[in-house]
mmCIF file of C-alpha atoms and ligand atoms in Angstrom:
data_model
loop_
_atom_site.group_PDB
_atom_site.id
_atom_site.type_symbol
_atom_site.label_atom_id
_atom_site.label_comp_id
_atom_site.label_asym_id
_atom_site.label_seq_id
_atom_site.Cartn_x
_atom_site.Cartn_y
_atom_site.Cartn_z
ATOM 1 C CA UNK O 1 73.115 115.375 99.140
ATOM 2 C CA UNK O 2 69.761 116.293 97.539
ATOM 3 C CA UNK O 3 69.685 116.279 93.703
ATOM 4 C CA UNK O 4 68.543 119.943 93.657
ATOM 5 C CA UNK O 5 71.073 121.061 96.276
ATOM 6 C CA UNK O 6 72.923 124.238 95.341
ATOM 7 C CA UNK O 7 76.512 123.106 94.679
ATOM 8 C CA UNK O 8 79.297 125.609 93.997
ATOM 9 C CA UNK O 9 82.224 124.145 92.045
ATOM 10 C CA UNK O 10 85.233 126.451 92.411
ATOM 11 C CA UNK O 11 87.585 125.876 89.467
ATOM 12 C CA UNK O 12 84.852 124.475 87.184
ATOM 13 C CA UNK O 13 86.884 124.973 83.978
ATOM 14 C CA UNK O 14 90.046 123.213 85.168
ATOM 15 C CA UNK O 15 91.091 119.568 84.793
ATOM 16 C CA UNK O 16 89.421 118.405 88.017
ATOM 17 C CA UNK O 17 86.645 121.006 88.312
ATOM 18 C CA UNK O 18 85.292 120.346 84.812
ATOM 19 C CA UNK O 19 85.330 116.585 85.489
ATOM 20 C CA UNK O 20 83.458 117.108 88.766
ATOM 21 C CA UNK O 21 80.804 119.167 86.920
ATOM 22 C CA UNK O 22 80.446 116.298 84.377
ATOM 23 C CA UNK O 23 80.170 113.747 87.187
ATOM 24 C CA UNK O 24 77.588 115.742 89.169
ATOM 25 C CA UNK O 25 75.462 116.337 86.037
ATOM 26 C CA UNK O 26 75.763 112.650 85.067
ATOM 27 C CA UNK O 27 74.510 111.711 88.549
ATOM 28 C CA UNK O 28 71.472 114.001 88.318
ATOM 29 C CA UNK O 29 72.576 117.072 90.284
ATOM 30 C CA UNK O 30 70.794 119.963 88.595
ATOM 31 C CA UNK O 31 71.623 123.048 90.636
ATOM 32 C CA UNK O 32 75.330 123.737 90.034
ATOM 33 C CA UNK O 33 76.779 127.236 90.255
ATOM 34 C CA UNK O 34 80.176 128.509 89.219
ATOM 35 C CA UNK O 35 82.034 131.718 88.289
ATOM 36 C CA UNK O 36 84.811 132.244 85.768
ATOM 37 C CA UNK O 37 88.050 133.853 86.913
ATOM 38 C CA UNK O 38 86.869 137.071 85.184
ATOM 39 C CA UNK O 39 83.562 136.999 87.090
ATOM 40 C CA UNK O 40 85.167 136.364 90.472
ATOM 41 C CA UNK O 41 88.809 136.555 91.571
ATOM 42 C CA UNK O 42 89.158 133.917 94.284
ATOM 43 C CA UNK O 43 92.225 135.733 95.651
ATOM 44 C CA UNK O 44 89.981 138.750 96.428
ATOM 45 C CA UNK O 45 88.392 138.229 99.837
ATOM 46 C CA UNK O 46 85.638 140.849 99.372
ATOM 47 C CA UNK O 47 84.566 139.305 96.039
ATOM 48 C CA UNK O 48 84.464 135.794 97.531
ATOM 49 C CA UNK O 49 82.588 136.874 100.675
ATOM 50 C CA UNK O 50 80.028 138.802 98.569
ATOM 51 C CA UNK O 51 79.475 135.813 96.264
ATOM 52 C CA UNK O 52 78.804 133.468 99.207
ATOM 53 C CA UNK O 53 76.452 135.967 100.907
ATOM 54 C CA UNK O 54 74.470 136.462 97.677
ATOM 55 C CA UNK O 55 74.409 132.855 96.403
ATOM 56 C CA UNK O 56 74.365 130.878 99.719
ATOM 57 C CA UNK O 57 75.631 127.612 98.182
ATOM 58 C CA UNK O 58 74.778 124.510 100.257
ATOM 59 C CA UNK O 59 77.771 122.455 99.100
ATOM 60 C CA UNK O 60 81.201 123.570 97.896
ATOM 61 C CA UNK O 61 83.872 121.696 95.934
ATOM 62 C CA UNK O 62 87.148 123.620 96.180
ATOM 63 C CA UNK O 63 88.840 122.430 92.976
ATOM 64 C CA UNK O 64 90.308 125.854 92.156
ATOM 65 C CA UNK O 65 94.067 126.044 92.684
ATOM 66 C CA UNK O 66 97.237 127.357 91.146
ATOM 67 C CA UNK O 67 98.783 124.095 89.881
ATOM 68 C CA UNK O 68 101.673 122.961 87.706
ATOM 69 C CA UNK O 69 104.287 120.313 87.076
ATOM 70 C CA UNK O 70 107.739 119.946 88.538
ATOM 71 C CA UNK O 71 109.314 122.738 86.467
ATOM 72 C CA UNK O 72 106.652 125.346 87.299
ATOM 73 C CA UNK O 73 106.702 124.424 90.989
ATOM 74 C CA UNK O 74 110.480 124.669 91.155
ATOM 75 C CA UNK O 75 110.522 128.030 89.348
ATOM 76 C CA UNK O 76 107.628 129.883 91.005
ATOM 77 C CA UNK O 77 107.359 128.695 94.664
ATOM 78 C CA UNK O 78 106.193 132.107 95.940
ATOM 79 C CA UNK O 79 103.245 132.107 93.509
ATOM 80 C CA UNK O 80 102.293 128.546 94.461
ATOM 81 C CA UNK O 81 102.311 129.202 98.220
ATOM 82 C CA UNK O 82 100.670 132.649 98.068
ATOM 83 C CA UNK O 83 97.888 132.087 95.499
ATOM 84 C CA UNK O 84 96.823 128.715 96.875
ATOM 85 C CA UNK O 85 96.882 129.949 100.492
ATOM 86 C CA UNK O 86 94.755 132.995 99.712
ATOM 87 C CA UNK O 87 92.192 131.061 97.635
ATOM 88 C CA UNK O 88 91.621 128.410 100.292
ATOM 89 C CA UNK O 89 91.495 130.915 103.184
ATOM 90 C CA UNK O 90 88.851 132.963 101.367
ATOM 91 C CA UNK O 91 86.665 130.021 100.318
ATOM 92 C CA UNK O 92 86.887 128.012 103.559
ATOM 93 C CA UNK O 93 86.136 131.070 105.745
ATOM 94 C CA UNK O 94 83.264 132.192 103.479
ATOM 95 C CA UNK O 95 81.845 128.651 103.565
ATOM 96 C CA UNK O 96 81.972 128.689 107.374
ATOM 97 C CA UNK O 97 80.466 132.182 107.706
ATOM 98 C CA UNK O 98 77.595 131.239 105.365
ATOM 99 C CA UNK O 99 76.873 127.865 106.994
ATOM 100 C CA UNK O 100 77.698 125.748 103.951
ATOM 101 C CA UNK O 101 76.494 122.178 104.693
ATOM 102 C CA UNK O 102 79.601 120.491 103.305
ATOM 103 C CA UNK O 103 82.868 121.490 101.647
ATOM 104 C CA UNK O 104 85.342 119.197 99.854
ATOM 105 C CA UNK O 105 88.970 120.379 99.715
ATOM 106 C CA UNK O 106 91.462 118.833 97.266
ATOM 107 C CA UNK O 107 95.046 118.138 98.346
ATOM 108 C CA UNK O 108 97.656 116.334 96.217
ATOM 109 C CA UNK O 109 99.855 113.270 96.745
ATOM 110 C CA UNK O 110 102.988 115.388 96.231
ATOM 111 C CA UNK O 111 102.462 116.971 99.668
ATOM 112 C CA UNK O 112 103.447 113.797 101.521
ATOM 113 C CA UNK O 113 107.077 113.686 102.743
ATOM 114 C CA UNK O 114 109.636 113.076 99.984
ATOM 115 C CA UNK O 115 110.855 109.793 101.474
ATOM 116 C CA UNK O 116 107.564 108.657 102.986
ATOM 117 C CA UNK O 117 107.210 104.902 103.429
ATOM 118 C CA UNK O 118 105.538 103.520 100.286
ATOM 119 C CA UNK O 119 102.673 103.077 99.728
ATOM 120 C CA UNK O 120 101.745 106.250 101.626
ATOM 121 C CA UNK O 121 98.776 105.974 103.975
ATOM 122 C CA UNK O 122 96.951 109.050 105.269
ATOM 123 C CA UNK O 123 98.850 109.047 108.601
ATOM 124 C CA UNK O 124 102.176 109.817 106.891
ATOM 125 C CA UNK O 125 101.316 113.459 106.272
ATOM 126 C CA UNK O 126 103.671 115.836 108.160
ATOM 127 C CA UNK O 127 106.046 113.036 109.213
ATOM 128 C CA UNK O 128 109.117 114.184 107.276
ATOM 129 C CA UNK O 129 110.781 116.735 104.976
ATOM 130 C CA UNK O 130 108.974 117.656 101.759
ATOM 131 C CA UNK O 131 110.121 117.280 98.133
ATOM 132 C CA UNK O 132 111.986 120.587 97.558
ATOM 133 C CA UNK O 133 110.772 121.115 93.967
ATOM 134 C CA UNK O 134 107.191 121.720 95.120
ATOM 135 C CA UNK O 135 107.543 122.827 98.776
ATOM 136 C CA UNK O 136 105.599 126.061 98.229
ATOM 137 C CA UNK O 137 102.565 124.279 96.800
ATOM 138 C CA UNK O 138 102.779 121.492 99.369
ATOM 139 C CA UNK O 139 102.852 123.822 102.383
ATOM 140 C CA UNK O 140 99.821 125.723 101.069
ATOM 141 C CA UNK O 141 97.890 122.510 100.430
ATOM 142 C CA UNK O 142 98.839 121.011 103.817
ATOM 143 C CA UNK O 143 97.551 124.155 105.519
ATOM 144 C CA UNK O 144 94.271 123.855 103.572
ATOM 145 C CA UNK O 145 93.799 120.248 104.695
ATOM 146 C CA UNK O 146 94.572 121.200 108.299
ATOM 147 C CA UNK O 147 92.267 124.240 108.121
ATOM 148 C CA UNK O 148 89.324 122.006 107.116
ATOM 149 C CA UNK O 149 90.169 119.642 109.973
ATOM 150 C CA UNK O 150 90.338 122.472 112.521
ATOM 151 C CA UNK O 151 87.101 124.105 111.327
ATOM 152 C CA UNK O 152 85.459 120.696 111.807
ATOM 153 C CA UNK O 153 86.991 120.294 115.275
ATOM 154 C CA UNK O 154 86.294 123.835 116.517
ATOM 155 C CA UNK O 155 82.978 124.653 114.814
ATOM 156 C CA UNK O 156 81.601 121.282 113.690
ATOM 157 C CA UNK O 157 81.733 122.313 110.003
ATOM 158 C CA UNK O 158 81.391 119.303 107.693
ATOM 159 C CA UNK O 159 84.535 120.222 105.748
ATOM 160 C CA UNK O 160 86.341 117.168 104.323
ATOM 161 C CA UNK O 161 89.531 116.711 102.306
ATOM 162 C CA UNK O 162 90.857 114.250 99.771
ATOM 163 C CA UNK O 163 94.384 113.546 98.563
ATOM 164 C CA UNK O 164 94.453 112.685 94.842
ATOM 165 C CA UNK O 165 97.392 111.128 93.029
ATOM 166 C CA UNK O 166 98.687 112.537 89.705
ATOM 167 C CA UNK O 167 95.631 113.243 87.545
ATOM 168 C CA UNK O 168 95.235 113.556 83.776
ATOM 169 C CA UNK O 169 92.498 113.773 81.142
ATOM 170 C CA UNK O 170 90.389 116.306 79.173
ATOM 171 C CA UNK O 171 91.021 120.029 79.884
ATOM 172 C CA UNK O 172 94.540 119.243 81.097
ATOM 173 C CA UNK O 173 97.341 121.809 80.772
ATOM 174 C CA UNK O 174 99.520 121.122 77.701
ATOM 175 C CA UNK O 175 101.885 124.083 78.077
ATOM 176 C CA UNK O 176 105.322 122.423 78.085
ATOM 177 C CA UNK O 177 106.802 124.815 80.687
ATOM 178 C CA UNK O 178 104.064 124.417 83.308
ATOM 179 C CA UNK O 179 102.331 121.099 82.622
ATOM 180 C CA UNK O 180 102.551 117.714 84.355
ATOM 181 C CA UNK O 181 104.380 114.823 82.751
ATOM 182 C CA UNK O 182 101.513 112.914 81.106
ATOM 183 C CA UNK O 183 100.067 115.800 79.033
ATOM 184 C CA UNK O 184 103.604 117.008 78.258
ATOM 185 C CA UNK O 185 104.492 113.616 76.775
ATOM 186 C CA UNK O 186 101.277 113.470 74.719
ATOM 187 C CA UNK O 187 102.118 116.852 73.224
ATOM 188 C CA UNK O 188 105.838 116.153 72.714
ATOM 189 C CA UNK O 189 105.257 112.833 70.931
ATOM 190 C CA UNK O 190 102.376 114.243 68.863
ATOM 191 C CA UNK O 191 104.425 117.293 67.803
ATOM 192 C CA UNK O 192 107.400 115.060 66.894
ATOM 193 C CA UNK O 193 105.195 112.704 64.889
ATOM 194 C CA UNK O 194 103.732 115.650 62.951
ATOM 195 C CA UNK O 195 107.106 117.321 62.280
ATOM 196 C CA UNK O 196 109.018 114.098 61.622
ATOM 197 C CA UNK O 197 111.496 114.959 64.390
ATOM 198 C CA UNK O 198 113.993 112.090 64.918
ATOM 199 C CA UNK O 199 113.838 112.265 68.721
ATOM 200 C CA UNK O 200 111.943 113.667 71.702
ATOM 201 C CA UNK O 201 113.661 115.135 74.764
ATOM 202 C CA UNK O 202 112.204 114.147 78.132
ATOM 203 C CA UNK O 203 113.260 115.368 81.567
ATOM 204 C CA UNK O 204 115.250 113.607 84.264
ATOM 205 C CA UNK O 205 116.290 109.965 84.095
ATOM 206 C CA UNK O 206 112.924 108.246 83.572
ATOM 207 C CA UNK O 207 113.532 106.232 86.734
ATOM 208 C CA UNK O 208 110.992 107.869 89.107
ATOM 209 C CA UNK O 209 107.753 106.005 89.719
ATOM 210 C CA UNK O 210 104.369 107.727 89.472
ATOM 211 C CA UNK O 211 100.743 106.753 89.961
ATOM 212 C CA UNK O 212 98.126 108.136 87.545
ATOM 213 C CA UNK O 213 94.354 108.376 87.869
ATOM 214 C CA UNK O 214 92.047 109.385 85.008
ATOM 215 C CA UNK O 215 90.291 112.590 86.005
ATOM 216 C CA UNK O 216 86.714 111.317 85.491
ATOM 217 C CA UNK O 217 87.447 108.525 87.982
ATOM 218 C CA UNK O 218 88.786 111.168 90.378
ATOM 219 C CA UNK O 219 85.594 113.208 89.933
ATOM 220 C CA UNK O 220 83.384 110.185 90.671
ATOM 221 C CA UNK O 221 85.413 109.558 93.835
ATOM 222 C CA UNK O 222 84.922 113.201 94.911
ATOM 223 C CA UNK O 223 81.141 112.958 94.465
ATOM 224 C CA UNK O 224 81.200 109.624 96.304
ATOM 225 C CA UNK O 225 82.986 111.269 99.278
ATOM 226 C CA UNK O 226 80.574 114.226 99.255
ATOM 227 C CA UNK O 227 77.692 111.739 99.490
ATOM 228 C CA UNK O 228 79.224 109.242 101.927
ATOM 229 C CA UNK O 229 82.122 110.644 103.983
ATOM 230 C CA UNK O 230 82.296 113.134 106.850
ATOM 231 C CA UNK O 231 85.424 112.032 108.674
ATOM 232 C CA UNK O 232 88.158 114.208 110.172
ATOM 233 C CA UNK O 233 91.005 112.650 108.186
ATOM 234 C CA UNK O 234 91.729 113.290 104.485
ATOM 235 C CA UNK O 235 91.128 110.345 102.111
ATOM 236 C CA UNK O 236 93.710 109.180 99.528
ATOM 237 C CA UNK O 237 92.292 108.834 96.002
ATOM 238 C CA UNK O 238 94.322 106.768 93.554
ATOM 239 C CA UNK O 239 94.744 103.406 91.865
ATOM 240 C CA UNK O 240 97.437 101.922 94.107
ATOM 241 C CA UNK O 241 99.436 101.110 90.942
ATOM 242 C CA UNK O 242 102.680 102.819 89.803
ATOM 243 C CA UNK O 243 104.776 102.951 86.634
ATOM 244 C CA UNK O 244 108.223 104.393 85.869
ATOM 245 C CA UNK O 245 108.318 107.554 83.777
ATOM 246 C CA UNK O 246 110.310 105.507 81.225
ATOM 247 C CA UNK O 247 107.526 102.894 80.972
ATOM 248 C CA UNK O 248 104.942 105.703 80.776
ATOM 249 C CA UNK O 249 106.911 107.338 77.952
ATOM 250 C CA UNK O 250 107.064 104.047 76.005
ATOM 251 C CA UNK O 251 103.290 103.590 76.445
ATOM 252 C CA UNK O 252 102.431 107.136 75.271
ATOM 253 C CA UNK O 253 104.953 106.910 72.393
ATOM 254 C CA UNK O 254 103.191 103.725 71.204
ATOM 255 C CA UNK O 255 99.653 105.152 71.585
ATOM 256 C CA UNK O 256 100.552 108.417 69.794
ATOM 257 C CA UNK O 257 102.434 106.463 67.105
ATOM 258 C CA UNK O 258 105.807 108.242 67.303
ATOM 259 C CA UNK O 259 108.614 106.022 65.988
ATOM 260 C CA UNK O 260 111.711 108.101 66.792
ATOM 261 C CA UNK O 261 114.062 108.045 69.774
ATOM 262 C CA UNK O 262 113.634 109.234 73.370
ATOM 263 C CA UNK O 263 116.496 111.339 74.775
ATOM 264 C CA UNK O 264 116.658 111.907 78.576
ATOM 265 C CA UNK O 265 117.849 115.359 79.744
ATOM 266 C CA UNK O 266 119.240 114.512 83.172
ATOM 267 C CA UNK O 267 119.938 118.195 83.909
ATOM 268 C CA UNK O 268 116.162 118.458 84.577
ATOM 269 C CA UNK O 269 114.938 117.293 88.012
ATOM 270 C CA UNK O 270 113.474 113.844 88.685
ATOM 271 C CA UNK O 271 111.579 115.096 91.745
ATOM 272 C CA UNK O 272 110.447 112.626 94.365
ATOM 273 C CA UNK O 273 111.455 109.013 93.549
ATOM 274 C CA UNK O 274 107.999 107.517 94.342
ATOM 275 C CA UNK O 275 104.621 108.718 95.647
ATOM 276 C CA UNK O 276 102.338 105.706 95.595
ATOM 277 C CA UNK O 277 99.138 106.126 97.597
ATOM 278 C CA UNK O 278 97.750 103.520 99.971
ATOM 279 C CA UNK O 279 94.095 103.498 98.874
ATOM 280 C CA UNK O 280 92.903 100.736 101.193
ATOM 281 C CA UNK O 281 90.643 103.148 103.119
ATOM 282 C CA UNK O 282 88.910 104.323 99.916
ATOM 283 C CA UNK O 283 88.492 100.682 98.887
ATOM 284 C CA UNK O 284 87.066 99.872 102.340
ATOM 285 C CA UNK O 285 84.300 102.455 101.856
ATOM 286 C CA UNK O 286 83.414 100.936 98.490
ATOM 287 C CA UNK O 287 85.105 102.923 95.724
ATOM 288 C CA UNK O 288 87.394 101.712 92.886
ATOM 289 C CA UNK O 289 88.554 103.384 89.674
ATOM 290 C CA UNK O 290 87.119 102.204 86.318
ATOM 291 C CA UNK O 291 89.573 103.556 83.671
ATOM 292 C CA UNK O 292 92.938 101.833 83.114
ATOM 293 C CA UNK O 293 96.062 103.896 82.322
ATOM 294 C CA UNK O 294 96.166 102.617 78.719
ATOM 295 C CA UNK O 295 92.485 103.503 78.175
ATOM 296 C CA UNK O 296 92.875 106.849 79.936
ATOM 297 C CA UNK O 297 95.844 107.843 77.765
ATOM 298 C CA UNK O 298 93.895 106.884 74.617
ATOM 299 C CA UNK O 299 90.905 109.010 75.760
ATOM 300 C CA UNK O 300 93.207 111.926 76.643
ATOM 301 C CA UNK O 301 95.006 111.750 73.286
ATOM 302 C CA UNK O 302 91.684 111.611 71.400
ATOM 303 C CA UNK O 303 90.538 114.691 73.324
ATOM 304 C CA UNK O 304 93.873 116.452 72.672
ATOM 305 C CA UNK O 305 93.771 115.975 68.880
ATOM 306 C CA UNK O 306 90.100 117.054 68.782
ATOM 307 C CA UNK O 307 90.960 120.467 70.276
ATOM 308 C CA UNK O 308 91.996 123.696 68.573
ATOM 309 C CA UNK O 309 95.829 123.730 68.758
ATOM 310 C CA UNK O 310 96.046 127.428 69.700
ATOM 311 C CA UNK O 311 93.796 126.966 72.772
ATOM 312 C CA UNK O 312 95.838 123.997 74.015
ATOM 313 C CA UNK O 313 99.254 125.562 73.980
ATOM 314 C CA UNK O 314 98.676 128.729 75.987
HETATM 315 O O1 GFB A 1 104.355 115.392 86.474
HETATM 316 P P1 GFB A 1 105.585 116.115 86.906
HETATM 317 O O2 GFB A 1 105.874 117.449 86.274
HETATM 318 O O3 GFB A 1 105.519 116.384 88.466
HETATM 319 O O4 GFB A 1 106.904 115.197 86.675
HETATM 320 P P2 GFB A 1 105.698 115.447 89.747
HETATM 321 C C1 GFB A 1 106.849 113.821 86.934
HETATM 322 C C2 GFB A 1 108.141 113.195 86.448
HETATM 323 O O5 GFB A 1 108.133 113.213 84.996
HETATM 324 C C3 GFB A 1 109.420 113.948 86.876
HETATM 325 C C4 GFB A 1 109.393 113.669 84.530
HETATM 326 O O6 GFB A 1 110.392 112.989 87.213
HETATM 327 C C5 GFB A 1 109.818 114.685 85.596
HETATM 328 O O7 GFB A 1 111.221 114.920 85.515
HETATM 329 N N1 GFB A 1 109.278 114.255 83.183
HETATM 330 C C6 GFB A 1 109.903 113.767 82.078
HETATM 331 C C7 GFB A 1 108.568 115.334 82.835
HETATM 332 N N2 GFB A 1 109.637 114.546 81.011
HETATM 333 C C8 GFB A 1 108.802 115.529 81.451
HETATM 334 C C9 GFB A 1 108.186 116.633 80.796
HETATM 335 O O8 GFB A 1 108.361 116.874 79.583
HETATM 336 N N3 GFB A 1 107.376 117.422 81.561
HETATM 337 C C10 GFB A 1 107.157 117.177 82.895
HETATM 338 N N4 GFB A 1 106.329 117.983 83.589
HETATM 339 N N5 GFB A 1 107.760 116.143 83.576
HETATM 340 C C11 GFB A 1 104.105 117.238 90.728
HETATM 341 C C12 GFB A 1 104.197 118.395 91.700
HETATM 342 O O9 GFB A 1 105.261 116.451 90.900
HETATM 343 O O10 GFB A 1 102.985 116.419 91.015
HETATM 344 C C13 GFB A 1 102.940 119.204 91.670
HETATM 345 O O11 GFB A 1 105.322 119.206 91.359
HETATM 346 C C14 GFB A 1 101.685 118.352 91.631
HETATM 347 O O12 GFB A 1 102.926 120.004 92.821
HETATM 348 C C15 GFB A 1 101.788 117.113 90.779
HETATM 349 O O13 GFB A 1 101.348 117.964 92.922
HETATM 350 C C16 GFB A 1 100.615 116.192 91.004
HETATM 351 O O14 GFB A 1 104.749 114.301 89.704
HETATM 352 O O15 GFB A 1 107.137 115.156 89.959
#
């Protein structure tokens, strides 16, 4: 990928998109283009097709998606399946029609079968029933992965996909109704520390295991795949390490400095018991993460307290 190649990052203001912009700029890519949601509605096919015809990007990172944690996914499945399906159909088709050299599509580890053999290698996709709390999102994302594969098979488009584990870091979503667990816990413990609350309520039992990758490591892996990978199969991106939600909560509680109690609300869903990625393929092509969970949480908390409160809690 030439350093002056025209690279369109869809979703450039989100958790992953903003990290990919930082990574590309850090690695000397100077010709990045993006549009805010106000400037271009990715669910509007005419807008997307016009943008691609006018701008003719050479490379596309499709990091725009309608995302959320377990509660949002369970509550709004129609939104998750519709919005994500429309966005990816518009962008993938426009990329094909305008002869984009390469497109990277982002899946998510939660789209593997609920009871997939752990750790989950890439061949386990579509081998069993999905986790019900995020079925809408998962079906949309699976169809996006498959669409890239079929455009490669039928037309020879260099459209590749990756499958990231749970991500966190700067520009994360801290809204307690729609966020993922790690940012939710940073906010809950920070709020409780500030208000002197005696306890913090967390969801589920704390028993599920999750894998977490700092978003700047994820972004570096995406750029690495853009530069080095053109295979048919999606590539898992993760650390290969997992932690229980209870252990995660204790770690974030300590880093934030909250000294009260943790109360588990078991009326809230645990979701899938484990979703550990097998990252041996990514390792075999030479990539490994740099930021540990402890360091990543510290960086995320520092970013969180440096932000304007009102912006964070939309
Ligand atoms: O991160 P999370 O919302 O989604 O929840 P998933 C992970 C675990 O943390 C669940 C528990 O067992 C939650 O019950 N948890 C405890 C909490 N306290 C909280 C809290 O205050 N907020 C949240 N959000 N969780 C998502 C998928 O699954 O994984 C998405 O639903 C996406 O589609 C994402 O793919 C990566 O990890 O269970």
